[in-house]
Coordinates of C-alpha atoms and ligand atoms in Angstrom, one line a residue:
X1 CA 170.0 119.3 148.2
X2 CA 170.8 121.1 144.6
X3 CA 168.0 121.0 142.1
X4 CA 168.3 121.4 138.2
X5 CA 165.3 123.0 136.3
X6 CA 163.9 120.9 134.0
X7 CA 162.5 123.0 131.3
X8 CA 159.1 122.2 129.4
X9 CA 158.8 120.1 126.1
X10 CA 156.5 119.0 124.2
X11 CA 155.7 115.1 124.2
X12 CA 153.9 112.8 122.0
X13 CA 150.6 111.6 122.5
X14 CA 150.9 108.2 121.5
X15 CA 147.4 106.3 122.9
X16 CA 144.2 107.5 123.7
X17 CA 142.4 104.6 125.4
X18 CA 138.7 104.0 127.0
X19 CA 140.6 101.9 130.3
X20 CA 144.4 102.9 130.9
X21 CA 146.0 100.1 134.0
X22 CA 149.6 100.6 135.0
X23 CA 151.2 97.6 136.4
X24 CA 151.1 94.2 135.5
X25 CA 150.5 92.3 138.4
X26 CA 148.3 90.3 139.7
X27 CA 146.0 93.4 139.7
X28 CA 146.5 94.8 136.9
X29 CA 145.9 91.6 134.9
X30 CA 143.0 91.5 136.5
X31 CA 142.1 94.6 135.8
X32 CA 142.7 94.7 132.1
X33 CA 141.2 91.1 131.2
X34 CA 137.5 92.3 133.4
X35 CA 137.7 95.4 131.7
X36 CA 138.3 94.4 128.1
X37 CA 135.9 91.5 128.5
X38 CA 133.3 94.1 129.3
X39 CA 133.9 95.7 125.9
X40 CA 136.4 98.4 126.5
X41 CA 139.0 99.6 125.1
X42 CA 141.9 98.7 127.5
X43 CA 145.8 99.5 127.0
X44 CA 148.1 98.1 130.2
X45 CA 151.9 99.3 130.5
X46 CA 154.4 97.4 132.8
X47 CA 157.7 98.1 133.7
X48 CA 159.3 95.0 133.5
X49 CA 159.7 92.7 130.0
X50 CA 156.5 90.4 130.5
X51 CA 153.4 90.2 133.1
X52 CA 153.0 88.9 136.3
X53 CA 154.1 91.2 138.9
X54 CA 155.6 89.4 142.1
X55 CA 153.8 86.3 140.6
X56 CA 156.5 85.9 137.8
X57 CA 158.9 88.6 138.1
X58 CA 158.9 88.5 141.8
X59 CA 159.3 84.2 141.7
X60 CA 156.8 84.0 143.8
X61 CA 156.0 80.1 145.0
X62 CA 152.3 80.2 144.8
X63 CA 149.0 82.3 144.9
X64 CA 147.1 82.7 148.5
X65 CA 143.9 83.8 149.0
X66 CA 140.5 84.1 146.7
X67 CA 140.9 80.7 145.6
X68 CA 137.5 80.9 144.2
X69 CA 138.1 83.6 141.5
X70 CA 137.4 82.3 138.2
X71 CA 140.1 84.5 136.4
X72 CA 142.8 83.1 138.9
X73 CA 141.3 79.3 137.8
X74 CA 141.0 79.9 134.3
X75 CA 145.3 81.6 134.5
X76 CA 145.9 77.7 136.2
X77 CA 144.0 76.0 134.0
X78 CA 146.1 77.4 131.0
X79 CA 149.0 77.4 132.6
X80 CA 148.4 73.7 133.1
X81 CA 148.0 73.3 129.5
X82 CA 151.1 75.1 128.7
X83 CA 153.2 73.1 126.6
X84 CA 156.5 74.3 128.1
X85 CA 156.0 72.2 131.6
X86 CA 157.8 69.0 132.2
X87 CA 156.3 66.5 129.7
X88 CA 155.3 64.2 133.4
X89 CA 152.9 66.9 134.6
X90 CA 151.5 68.2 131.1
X91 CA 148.7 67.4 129.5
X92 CA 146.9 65.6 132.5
X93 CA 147.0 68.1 135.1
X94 CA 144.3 69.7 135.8
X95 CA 144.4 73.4 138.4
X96 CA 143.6 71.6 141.4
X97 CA 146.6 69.9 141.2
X98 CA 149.1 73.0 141.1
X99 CA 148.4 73.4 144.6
X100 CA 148.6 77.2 142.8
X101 CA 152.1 76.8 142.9
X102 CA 153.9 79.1 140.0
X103 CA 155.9 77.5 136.9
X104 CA 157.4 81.2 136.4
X105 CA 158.2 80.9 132.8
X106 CA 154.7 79.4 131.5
X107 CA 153.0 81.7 133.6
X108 CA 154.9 84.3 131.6
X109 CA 153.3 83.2 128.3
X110 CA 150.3 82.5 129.7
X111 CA 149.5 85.9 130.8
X112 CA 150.7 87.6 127.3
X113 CA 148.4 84.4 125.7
X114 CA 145.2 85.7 127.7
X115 CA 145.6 89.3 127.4
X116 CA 146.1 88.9 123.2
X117 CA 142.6 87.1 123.5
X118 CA 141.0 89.7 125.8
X119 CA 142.4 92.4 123.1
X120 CA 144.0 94.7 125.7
X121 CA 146.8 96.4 124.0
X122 CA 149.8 95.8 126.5
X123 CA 153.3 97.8 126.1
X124 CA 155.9 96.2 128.5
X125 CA 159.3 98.3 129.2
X126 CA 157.2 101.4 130.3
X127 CA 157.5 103.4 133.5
X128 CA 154.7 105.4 134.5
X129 CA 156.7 108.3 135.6
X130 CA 153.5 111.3 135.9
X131 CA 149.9 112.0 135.4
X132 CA 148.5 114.3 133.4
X133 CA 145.8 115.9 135.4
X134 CA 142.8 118.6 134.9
X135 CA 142.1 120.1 138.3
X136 CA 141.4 117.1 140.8
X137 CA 140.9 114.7 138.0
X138 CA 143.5 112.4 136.5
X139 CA 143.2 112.3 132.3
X140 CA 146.1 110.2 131.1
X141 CA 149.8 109.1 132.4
X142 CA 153.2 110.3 131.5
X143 CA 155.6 107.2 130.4
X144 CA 159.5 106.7 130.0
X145 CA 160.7 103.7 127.9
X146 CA 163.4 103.1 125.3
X147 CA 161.0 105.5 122.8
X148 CA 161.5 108.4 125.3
X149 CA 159.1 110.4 127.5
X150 CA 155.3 110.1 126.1
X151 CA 151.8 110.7 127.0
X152 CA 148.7 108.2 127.0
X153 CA 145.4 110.0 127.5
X154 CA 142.6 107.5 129.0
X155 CA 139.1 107.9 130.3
X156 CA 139.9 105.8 133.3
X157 CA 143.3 104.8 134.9
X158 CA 143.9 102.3 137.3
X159 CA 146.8 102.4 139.2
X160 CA 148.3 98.8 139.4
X161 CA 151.7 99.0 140.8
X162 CA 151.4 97.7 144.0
X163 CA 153.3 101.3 145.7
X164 CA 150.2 103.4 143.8
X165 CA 152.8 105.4 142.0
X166 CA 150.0 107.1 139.8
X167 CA 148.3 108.2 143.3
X168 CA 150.9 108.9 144.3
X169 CA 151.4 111.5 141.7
X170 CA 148.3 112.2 141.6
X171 CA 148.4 113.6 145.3
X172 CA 146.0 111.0 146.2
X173 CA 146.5 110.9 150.4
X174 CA 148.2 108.0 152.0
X175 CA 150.1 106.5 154.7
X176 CA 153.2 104.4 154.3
X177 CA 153.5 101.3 156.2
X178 CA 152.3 100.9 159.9
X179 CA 150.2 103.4 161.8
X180 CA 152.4 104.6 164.1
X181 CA 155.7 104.8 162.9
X182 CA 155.6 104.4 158.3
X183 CA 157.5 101.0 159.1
X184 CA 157.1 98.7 156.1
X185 CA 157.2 95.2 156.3
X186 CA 160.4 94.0 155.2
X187 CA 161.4 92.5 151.8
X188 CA 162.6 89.4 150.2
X189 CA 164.4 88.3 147.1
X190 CA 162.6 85.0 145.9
X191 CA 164.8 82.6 144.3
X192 CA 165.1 78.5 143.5
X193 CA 167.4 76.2 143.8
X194 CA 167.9 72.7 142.2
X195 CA 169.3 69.5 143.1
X196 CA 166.8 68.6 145.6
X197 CA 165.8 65.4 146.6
X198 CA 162.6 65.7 146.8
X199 CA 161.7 61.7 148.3
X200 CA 164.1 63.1 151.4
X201 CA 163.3 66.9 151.6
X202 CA 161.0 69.0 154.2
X203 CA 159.1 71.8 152.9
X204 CA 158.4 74.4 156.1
X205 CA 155.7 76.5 154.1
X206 CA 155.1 78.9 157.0
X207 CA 156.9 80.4 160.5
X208 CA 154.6 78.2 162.5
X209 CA 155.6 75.2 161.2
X210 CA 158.1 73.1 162.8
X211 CA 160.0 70.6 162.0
X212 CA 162.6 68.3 164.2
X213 CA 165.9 67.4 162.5
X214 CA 168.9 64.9 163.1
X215 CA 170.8 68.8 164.0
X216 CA 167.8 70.1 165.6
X217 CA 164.5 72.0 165.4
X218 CA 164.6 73.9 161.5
X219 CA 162.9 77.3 162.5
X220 CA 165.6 77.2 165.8
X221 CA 168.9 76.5 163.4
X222 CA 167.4 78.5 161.1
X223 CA 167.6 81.8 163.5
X224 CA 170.7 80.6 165.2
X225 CA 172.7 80.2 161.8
X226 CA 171.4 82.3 159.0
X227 CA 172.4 86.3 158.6
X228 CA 170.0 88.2 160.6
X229 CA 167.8 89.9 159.5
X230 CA 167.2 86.7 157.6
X231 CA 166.5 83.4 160.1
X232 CA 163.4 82.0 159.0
X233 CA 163.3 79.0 156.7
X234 CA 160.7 78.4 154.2
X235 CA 160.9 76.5 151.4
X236 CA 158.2 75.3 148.7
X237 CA 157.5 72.6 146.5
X238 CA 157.8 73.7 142.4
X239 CA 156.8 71.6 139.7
X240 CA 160.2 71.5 138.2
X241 CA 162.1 68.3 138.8
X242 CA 164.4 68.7 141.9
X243 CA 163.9 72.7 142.4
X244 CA 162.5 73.9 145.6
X245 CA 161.6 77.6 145.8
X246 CA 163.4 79.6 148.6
X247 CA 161.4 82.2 150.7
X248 CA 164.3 82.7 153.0
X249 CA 166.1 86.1 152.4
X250 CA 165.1 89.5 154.5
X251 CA 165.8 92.6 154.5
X252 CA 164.5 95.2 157.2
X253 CA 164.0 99.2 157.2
X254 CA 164.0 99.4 153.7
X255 CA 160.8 101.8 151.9
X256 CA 160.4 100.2 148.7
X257 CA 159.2 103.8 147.2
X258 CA 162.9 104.7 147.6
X259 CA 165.4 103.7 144.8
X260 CA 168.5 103.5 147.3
X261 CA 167.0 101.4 149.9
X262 CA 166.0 99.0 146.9
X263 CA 169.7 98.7 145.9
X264 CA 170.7 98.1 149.5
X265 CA 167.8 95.5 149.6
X266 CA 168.8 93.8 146.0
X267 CA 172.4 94.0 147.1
X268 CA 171.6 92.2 150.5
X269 CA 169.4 90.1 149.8
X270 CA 171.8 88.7 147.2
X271 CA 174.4 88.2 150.2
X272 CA 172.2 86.5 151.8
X273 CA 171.4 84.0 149.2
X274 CA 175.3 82.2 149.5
X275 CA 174.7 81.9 153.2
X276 CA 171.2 80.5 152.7
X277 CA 172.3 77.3 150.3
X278 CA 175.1 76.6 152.4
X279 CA 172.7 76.5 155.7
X280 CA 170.5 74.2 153.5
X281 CA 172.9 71.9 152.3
X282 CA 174.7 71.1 155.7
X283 CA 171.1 71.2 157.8
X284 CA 168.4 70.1 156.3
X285 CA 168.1 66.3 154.7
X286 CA 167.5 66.2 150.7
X287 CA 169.0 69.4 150.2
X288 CA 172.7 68.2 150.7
X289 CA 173.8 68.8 147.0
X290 CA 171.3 72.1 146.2
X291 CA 172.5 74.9 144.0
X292 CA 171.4 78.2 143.1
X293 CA 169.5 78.2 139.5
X294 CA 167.4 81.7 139.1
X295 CA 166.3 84.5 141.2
X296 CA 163.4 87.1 140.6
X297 CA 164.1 90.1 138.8
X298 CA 163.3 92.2 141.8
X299 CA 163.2 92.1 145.3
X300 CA 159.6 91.5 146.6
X301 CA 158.1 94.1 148.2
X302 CA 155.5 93.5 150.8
X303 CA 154.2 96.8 151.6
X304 CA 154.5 100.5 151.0
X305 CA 151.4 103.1 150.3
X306 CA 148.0 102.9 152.1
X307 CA 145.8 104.9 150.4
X308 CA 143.1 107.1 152.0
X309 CA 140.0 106.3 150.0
X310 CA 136.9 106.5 150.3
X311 CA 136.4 103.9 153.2
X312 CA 139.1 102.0 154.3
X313 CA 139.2 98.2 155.2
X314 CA 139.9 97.2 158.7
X315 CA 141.0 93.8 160.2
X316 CA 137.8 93.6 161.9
X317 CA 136.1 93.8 158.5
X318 CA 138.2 90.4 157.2
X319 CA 137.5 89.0 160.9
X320 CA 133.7 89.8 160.8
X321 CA 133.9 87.9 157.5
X322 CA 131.8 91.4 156.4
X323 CA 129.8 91.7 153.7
X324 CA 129.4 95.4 151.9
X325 CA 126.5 96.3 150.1
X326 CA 129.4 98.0 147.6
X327 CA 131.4 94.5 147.5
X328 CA 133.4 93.8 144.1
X329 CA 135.5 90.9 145.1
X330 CA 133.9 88.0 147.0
X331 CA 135.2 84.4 148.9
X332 CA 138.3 86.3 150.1
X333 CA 140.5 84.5 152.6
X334 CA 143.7 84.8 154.4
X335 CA 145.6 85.3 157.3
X336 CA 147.3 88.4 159.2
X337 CA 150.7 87.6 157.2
X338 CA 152.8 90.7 159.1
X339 CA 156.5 89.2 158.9
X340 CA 158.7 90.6 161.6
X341 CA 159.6 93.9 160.9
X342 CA 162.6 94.3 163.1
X343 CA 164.0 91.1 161.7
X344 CA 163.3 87.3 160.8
X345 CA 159.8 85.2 161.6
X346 CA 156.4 87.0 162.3
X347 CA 155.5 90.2 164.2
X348 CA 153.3 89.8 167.2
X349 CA 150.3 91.1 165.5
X350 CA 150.5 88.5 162.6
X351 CA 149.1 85.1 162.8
X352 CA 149.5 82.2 160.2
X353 CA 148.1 79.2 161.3
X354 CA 146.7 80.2 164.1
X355 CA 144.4 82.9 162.5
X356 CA 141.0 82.6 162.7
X357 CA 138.1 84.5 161.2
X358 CA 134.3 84.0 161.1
X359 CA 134.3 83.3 157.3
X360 CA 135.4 85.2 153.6
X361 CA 135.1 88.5 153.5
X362 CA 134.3 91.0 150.8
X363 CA 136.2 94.1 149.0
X364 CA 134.3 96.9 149.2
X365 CA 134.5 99.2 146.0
X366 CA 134.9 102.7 148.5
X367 CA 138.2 101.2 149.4
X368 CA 139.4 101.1 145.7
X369 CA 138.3 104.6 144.8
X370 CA 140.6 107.1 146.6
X371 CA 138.8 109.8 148.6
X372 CA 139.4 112.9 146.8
X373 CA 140.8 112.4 142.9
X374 CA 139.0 111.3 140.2
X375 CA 139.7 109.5 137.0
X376 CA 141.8 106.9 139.3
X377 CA 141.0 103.1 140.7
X378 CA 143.0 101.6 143.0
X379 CA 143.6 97.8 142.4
X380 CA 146.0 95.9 144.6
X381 CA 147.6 95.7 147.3
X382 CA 147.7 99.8 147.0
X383 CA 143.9 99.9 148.3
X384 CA 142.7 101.8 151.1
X385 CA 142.9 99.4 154.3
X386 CA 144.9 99.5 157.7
X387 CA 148.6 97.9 157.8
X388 CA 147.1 94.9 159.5
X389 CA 144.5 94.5 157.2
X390 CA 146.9 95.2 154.3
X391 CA 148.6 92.2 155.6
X392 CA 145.8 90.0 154.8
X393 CA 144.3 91.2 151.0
X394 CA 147.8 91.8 149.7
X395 CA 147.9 87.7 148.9
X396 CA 148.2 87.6 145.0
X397 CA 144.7 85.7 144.5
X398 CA 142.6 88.7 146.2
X399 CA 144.4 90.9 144.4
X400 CA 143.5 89.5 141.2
X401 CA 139.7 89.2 142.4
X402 CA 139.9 92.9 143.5
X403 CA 141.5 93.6 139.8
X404 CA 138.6 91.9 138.4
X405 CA 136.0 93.6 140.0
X406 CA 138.3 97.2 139.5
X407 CA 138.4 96.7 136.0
X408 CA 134.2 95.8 135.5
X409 CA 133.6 98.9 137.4
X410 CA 135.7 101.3 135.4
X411 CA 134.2 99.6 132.1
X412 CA 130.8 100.0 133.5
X413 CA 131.7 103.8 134.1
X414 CA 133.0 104.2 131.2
X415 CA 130.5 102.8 129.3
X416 CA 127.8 104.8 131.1
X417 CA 129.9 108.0 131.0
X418 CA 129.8 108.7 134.7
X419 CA 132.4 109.7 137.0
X420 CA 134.3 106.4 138.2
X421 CA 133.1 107.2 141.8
X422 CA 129.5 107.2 140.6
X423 CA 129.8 103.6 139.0
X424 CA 126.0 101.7 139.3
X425 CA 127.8 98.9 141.0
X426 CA 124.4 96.6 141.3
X427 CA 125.0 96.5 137.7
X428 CA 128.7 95.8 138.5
X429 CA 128.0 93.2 140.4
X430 CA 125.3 91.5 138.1
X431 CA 128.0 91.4 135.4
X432 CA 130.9 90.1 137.9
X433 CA 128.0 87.3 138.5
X434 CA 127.7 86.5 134.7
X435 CA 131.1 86.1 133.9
X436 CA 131.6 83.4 137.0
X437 CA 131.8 85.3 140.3
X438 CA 130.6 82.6 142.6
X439 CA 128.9 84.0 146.1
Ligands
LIG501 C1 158.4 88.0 149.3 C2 157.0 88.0 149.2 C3 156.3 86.8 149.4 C4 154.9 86.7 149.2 N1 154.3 85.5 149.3 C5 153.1 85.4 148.7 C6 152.5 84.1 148.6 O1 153.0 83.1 148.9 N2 151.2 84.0 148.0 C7 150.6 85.1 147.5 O2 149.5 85.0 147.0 N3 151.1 86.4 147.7 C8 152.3 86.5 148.3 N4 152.9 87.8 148.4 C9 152.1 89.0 148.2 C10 151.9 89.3 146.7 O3 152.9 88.8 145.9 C11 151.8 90.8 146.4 O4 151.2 91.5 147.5 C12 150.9 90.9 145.2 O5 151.7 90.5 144.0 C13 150.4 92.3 144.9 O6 149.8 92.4 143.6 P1 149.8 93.7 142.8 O7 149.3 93.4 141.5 O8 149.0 94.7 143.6 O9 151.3 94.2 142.8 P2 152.6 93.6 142.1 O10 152.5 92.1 142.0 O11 153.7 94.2 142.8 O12 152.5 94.1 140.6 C14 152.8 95.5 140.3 C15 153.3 95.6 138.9 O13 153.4 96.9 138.5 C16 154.6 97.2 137.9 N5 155.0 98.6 138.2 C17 155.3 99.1 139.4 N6 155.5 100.4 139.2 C18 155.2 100.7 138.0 C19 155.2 102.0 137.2 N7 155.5 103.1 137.8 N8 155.0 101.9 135.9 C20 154.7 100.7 135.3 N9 154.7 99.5 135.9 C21 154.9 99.6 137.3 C22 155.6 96.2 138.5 O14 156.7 95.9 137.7 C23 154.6 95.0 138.7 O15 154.6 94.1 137.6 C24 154.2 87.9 148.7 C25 154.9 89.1 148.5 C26 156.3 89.1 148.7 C27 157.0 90.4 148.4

């Protein structure tokens, strides 16, 4: 490969903040509401135009896991309240009743809504793109945006953006994908389609669940007619008249660290889509007269870094149901969700339905703190855990609870002026109690 030397510049400095999250996301929102509730000074940057993550930008149907965390109620309840819904759900509905399924565009305003409350300073169209670093220790990030290539200097920063791209930079140690050979799970391009009719229609909301129709068994037609790698069907219910959201597209062998595998997966994946509403309408009952209407702004990306930190999380720990004495997120449940990663359905070591574990299980704060660079949280599904336990905490509810108990710990730090490794996290915990962590 040729290379072309960059030469040095100078760059402005345009923030100096207490709490510094990049990403957006379901852990970075986290992140940045605990935080600034705590007192401190937070700034967030995103990449994309508003917040959310996979939740909004992603189209994601609905949130899994942590059901119990008060921020992911409290993001329900207002979302429930948002005036933009259809006038026959709004103003009755209460969170229950989502079913945490995701109306994308009130979620949108939502999010802004809670962090302009919180008073987290958030500046959307930014790439992290660097960190600025003094020895081991990580003291601000480099950003590119319409403005150009600046600096934000921070106390704390917490990477947010799902791959760990300020680890990353940071040389913080990890391991992409599975174990033995960096395979990644593979991706998927979310989308809706309207014209449903709903009184008629099936909603197969996982691999394991099958459904006999007038052509035959769905999950069967589905592999024996869709484009492989895609040949799974799963579709969900949305609280917009007559649109179903599709969880149907699949792309394999694709790192999502790596711009040219995420064209081929955008490009594919938008292939596929065609294919997918015509299966639909001449299959599967209700959906006879369905039609694209929006798809997320980027392909989903299950899974790329691992990050060594300072213990890692194991699938026998979410078995066990384990309890650390470190814990920041509590009342975390899932399943093994490993899709395929040679092509459609789930990979023998996944299970959906049939998963079964002794009870919820905690987040240790060691997993969130990478092993050997300071100045940097992990929040996400970036944390230090195996690819099968990955599979499990990377549901967007525990990644919010992990974001909430990220961001009390680095305010706590902070605050106390100690190295983010060192955070008291009895205290931690004490506050995560108080402000509605249920054990
Ligand atoms: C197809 C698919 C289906 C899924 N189904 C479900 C489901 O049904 N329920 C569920 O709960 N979870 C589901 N998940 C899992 C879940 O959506 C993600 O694992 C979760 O959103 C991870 O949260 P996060 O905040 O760590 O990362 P993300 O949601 O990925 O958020 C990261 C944010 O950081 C931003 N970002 C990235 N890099 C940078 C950078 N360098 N600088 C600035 N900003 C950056 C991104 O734009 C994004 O907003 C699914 C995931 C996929 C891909």
């Amino acid at each position: 490969m040729k290379f072309y030397h960059e030469g040095a510049k100078e760059i402005p400095i345009i923030a100096e903040t207490e709490i510094l999250v990049a990403g957006g996301g379901p852990a970075g929102v986290g992140a940045a509401i605990a935080a600034a509730r705590c007192g401190a000074k937070v700034m967030l940057i995103e990449k994309c135009g508003y917040l959310g993550g996979v939740a909004t930008a992603g189209m994601m149907s609905h949130w899994s896991g942590a059901v119990h965390c008060s921020l992911l109620k409290e993001i329900m309840k207002k979302t429930a309240q948002s005036t933009s819904l259809p006038l026959e759900y709004a103003p009755e509905l209460t969170e229950h009743d989502f079913n945490w399924s995701i109306p994308h565009e009130c979620q949108k305003q939502v999010l802004f809504q809670m962090m302009r409350e919180a008073g987290v300073t958030v500046q959307v169209h930014t790439m992290a793109v660097a960190v600025i670093k003094d020895g081991n220790k990580v003291k601000g990030v480099i950003t590119e945006s319409k403005s150009g290539r600046e600096a934000i200097m921070a106390k704390a920063v917490i990477d947010a953006t799902g791959d760990g791209d300020i680890a990353a930079f940071a040389g913080a140690k990890y391991l992409l994908g599975r174990e033995e050979d960096n395979a990644c799970q593979p991706v998927t391009l979310m989308f809706r389609i309207g014209g449903v009719d709903y009184a008629r229609a099936v909603f197969p909301h996982s691999f394991e669940t099958f459904i006999d129709l007038p052509a035959g068994e769905i999950q069967a037609l589905g592999k024996a007619h869709l484009p492989a790698p895609a040949g799974h069907v799963l579709l969900y219910r949305n609280l917009l008249p007559g649109e179903v959201t599709v969880n149907m597209t699949n792309v394999t062998g694709i790192n999502g660290t790596d711009v040219r595998d995420l064209t081929r997966a955008e490009m594919e994946c938008r292939e596929q889509m065609d294919q997918i509403v015509k299966f639909l309408r001449k299959f599967v009952p209700g959906y006879e007269k369905c039609y694209l209407t929006a798809s997320g702004e980027m392909t989903g990306i299950r899974e790329t870094r691992h990050f060594k930190g300072v213990i890692t999380l194991t699938p026998e720990d979410i078995v066990e149901a384990k309890v650390f004495d470190d814990w920041i997120a509590v009342k975390n449940y899932f399943n093994f969700d490993i899709h395929n990663i040679k092509g459609a359905g789930l990979d023998s070591n996944g299970a959906q339905k049939f998963f079964r574990a002794k009870g919820e299980y905690t987040i240790p704060y060691r997993a969130c703190v990478p092993e050997k660079i300071d100045g940097l949280l992990l929040s996400g599904r970036n944390i230090s855990g195996t690819h099968k336990a990955h599979s499990n905490y990377r549901v967007m509810g525990i990644c919010l609870n992990i974001g909430v108990g990220v961001g009390t710990a680095a305010a706590t730090a902070v605050q106390a002026g100690v190295e983010l490794r060192n955070a008291d996290i009895k205290n931690v915990q004490q506050i995560l109690l108080a402000n509605g962590t249920e054990l």
